[in-house]
Amino acid sequence: MTLKRPGAGERGPRFARRSVAGQVFVLQLAIVLLLVIAGAAILAWQARAADVRSARERSLTCARTLALAPSVAAFLQSSEPTRGLQPLSVRATRVCGIDFVAILDTKGVRLSDPIPDLIGKRASGDFGRALAGESYSEQFEGEPKDSVRAVAPVRDADGENLGLVTAGVDLTTVAARLNRELPWVGVGAAGALLLATAGAALVSRRLNRQTRGLGPAEVTRMYEHHDAVLHSVREGVLVLDGERRLVLANDEAHRLLGLPDQAQGQHVDELRLESDLAQLLSSGRTASDEVHVVGDRMLAVNQRTTGRGDGPAGSVATLRDTTELREVAGQAQVAAQRLELLYTAGLRIGTTLDVVRTAEELAEVAVPRFADVVTVDLFDHVISGKEPLPDPASAPVRRVALRSAVGAAHPLQPVGSRPSIPPVTGRQEGVEGVRGEEAGAAGAATHAGTAAGHAVAGEAGGEAVEPVLEGDLAAATEWRAVDPEQAERLLAAGFHSLITVPMRARGTVFGLASFWRRDQRPFQPEDLASAEELVARTAVCVDNARRYAREHGLAVTLQRSLLPGGLPEQNAVGAAYRYLPAQAGVGGDWFDVIPLPGARVALVVGDVVGHGLHAAATMGRLRTAVHNFSSLDLPPDELLAHLDELVARIDQDPTLGPETEPVTGATVLYAIYDPTSGQCHLAMAGHPPPALARPDGTTTVLNPPENLPLGLGTSPFETFSLTLPEGSRLVLYTNGLVQVRSRDLDDRLDMLRTALTRVERGPEETCAAVLEALLPDRTNEDRDDIALLVAETRMLPSSRIARWDVPSDPEAVAPVRAACMSQLTEWGLEETAFTAELVLSELITNAIRYGEPPVTVRLLCDRYLTCEVSDRSSTAPHLRRATTVDEGGRGLFLIAQLAQHWGTRYSPEGKTIWAELPLTTVHQEPPLA
């Protein structure tokens, strides 16, 4: 074959640009030009370097010679050194052939110089090396000119420095010498370039004739095509000339036709081919995909003539083996469909941790890709997330998924039904054997009333359940025995084949998936593997969802049991709350309203960072600790300090395993409200600040001290105090309410204030408004739980509060006691007066006897009658049981028996001993002394 580009002969017009020869010429010219330029530059650099080196040597020789001359040393020691040194310097400059010679004293001051104006001035540069006795040369830059300078020390006979000799050549002199040499270098470079260009042109011209003006891409493509046709093409190629002789045969043609190695150059009749194929090649006629039998192969032959234009006559034939094409294509299509089905199943099955939804996803993936109808039936305990039963054969089942590609044209039971399937154990030894009598118990695993038989007895009930393939339902007889009428309806509906696969994972059977076909081709043995793979993937996802549902249920139950079931009865605040669990798992948020003595109330909101059982259990421990500490009537800062110490001890408990997570990250807000004064004292441990809505409609987010979370123990806690008008709404919450990924925290706090402004009254209405305003911004990524507590403050009427100052005199007890009795009578508490009189007498007497003045008495009539006696002493009273011979020690014991609750509360002003009595006295016998 001869290839020739149009418009390009031996000296085509593309010689200089696109042909191989032209590109080679340009490349050679570029290389020569670079070499010439580089050589010229190197020669110029070497010439300059030689000039500089020569100047250094001459300058250093001259400086050393003068430095050793006795006359120089003598002149330097004379009284007028310049008079003798100046002529000597000028003469040395001329003799040495350099530009300057200067003699300096040891301080660098010029004593002689070619420029007289510079005599007496200090020379530039550092001469430390020369003063140390070293002679050297350097390239100097500075005044008066840049030069190559040499410096040599002048010494006397004792070796002491007398001065310095400097000699050098100006760089301008060096450059002038180089400029005189450059023209000769340029002439040599130009001559070399011309010679190299002429040689490259001769080489390129010869190459152009050999390549016929073809470009490099065309030459490379010709070789690649020729090599591919010979060795890589998977079709046989035969090239015949006009005389029907074989010009070219590639490797594939040799293999398909069995050609000998010496076949090239032989006539078609000499190749001993099949008669019909030899006749086609000899005729040279055009053929398209003609099938010819060659041995045991079927070849598709295409033939076209060549020789268009001025090319050589002949033909080209291609041979393609189509023997296994159809079978391979069918197998590849089936394999591709199976891979696509399994790939889709991997993406779409198990997207949620919901058992029923996972079963529905299996049906959605399989219909209509794999079956016309798919049903999934599961055990009830699997749906509810419980542990597997010891004998699953007797467990009830429920249909949880049914998907049909044929609409309602099927008699299968709907979703939610309970198919009454007898437990059947089936083992399929071979797919081909599941027909007629050989189906045995495996065929009985199906039920006419369901989409699939529940062969789910499991390993515990005997033999392991195996998948079942019924390729021809009409020919099988065993499966009809369960319900013949329903079986006839299924056959009448057109269903002809069925695959049932037990849904099993980790050795446990969860249910059965059934695949029915009506409009598609019957199931084949290879389809059983696809069904098993689909169900196996689904079973693992179902097991994961079941385990998650079980663990989530346990965690939710634990958390609900740890949270308050309702708010306690008290009159200090009107409270309402909302708790929203986390979207994934349980959280550690909690709240509390704790009644305190003195008609007060404690408001608590806390949050344990994280989710799961650990967070819920930690929340329960902290909530219990808060209740215990609040019973001690501690101020907020002290209570948080004790709680912080408790958390630190919990984290350091040596009995905890390494897998136990620390409690660090827990936050708490603890507030105490006193309805007698309207005072609210609160302290925080890393918690979001509360919001306050006042009765006048103004709202604000309080700014108490920002203490660290519990468990860090790095700084003391601070208490924040404020006075709340009656009707104020204090809003306590956890960070799940205000922290979302899509909004800034300040924006969320503004939304909270706006929501509080829109609601005038009512804790319940406030809770609803806050959640309505803040919940829509939460996304699926904002999975934290929310605790919200709204407390509307109330004031105890002044008419229900009585207070007296008691002098430090035992005789003052009686008048105060009488005044208290009078007040109780005014409140209508005559039944409680006697008990209160005994309690007050004991408390006042003890305060006067053991306490420090001033002593005050206060009565509060709320849900209880609270008797309080305060003094300046911090001495703690102790309850003890007096013996028979003791004269005292029965006071507090008497109070503990008469009062419903009693205790001691400390403050910066001292202590208060209080006792709570019911408003209606329960008559009881006084304790015996």
Short mmCIF file of C-alpha atoms in Angstrom, two decimals, residues 409 411 486-495 518:
data_model
loop_
_atom_site.label_atom_id
_atom_site.label_comp_id
_atom_site.label_asym_id
_atom_site.label_seq_id
_atom_site.Cartn_x
_atom_site.Cartn_y
_atom_site.Cartn_z
CA ALA A 409 -55.06 -8.57 39.67
CA PRO A 411 -55.62 -12.95 45.13
CA GLN A 486 -56.69 -20.49 46.74
CA ALA A 487 -54.12 -22.33 44.66
CA GLU A 488 -56.59 -22.51 41.77
CA ARG A 489 -57.22 -18.77 42.08
CA LEU A 490 -53.48 -18.08 41.90
CA LEU A 491 -53.12 -20.23 38.79
CA ALA A 492 -56.21 -18.63 37.27
CA ALA A 493 -54.64 -15.21 37.88
CA GLY A 494 -51.74 -16.29 35.67
CA PHE A 495 -48.93 -16.83 38.22
CA ARG A 518 -46.93 -13.78 35.99
#
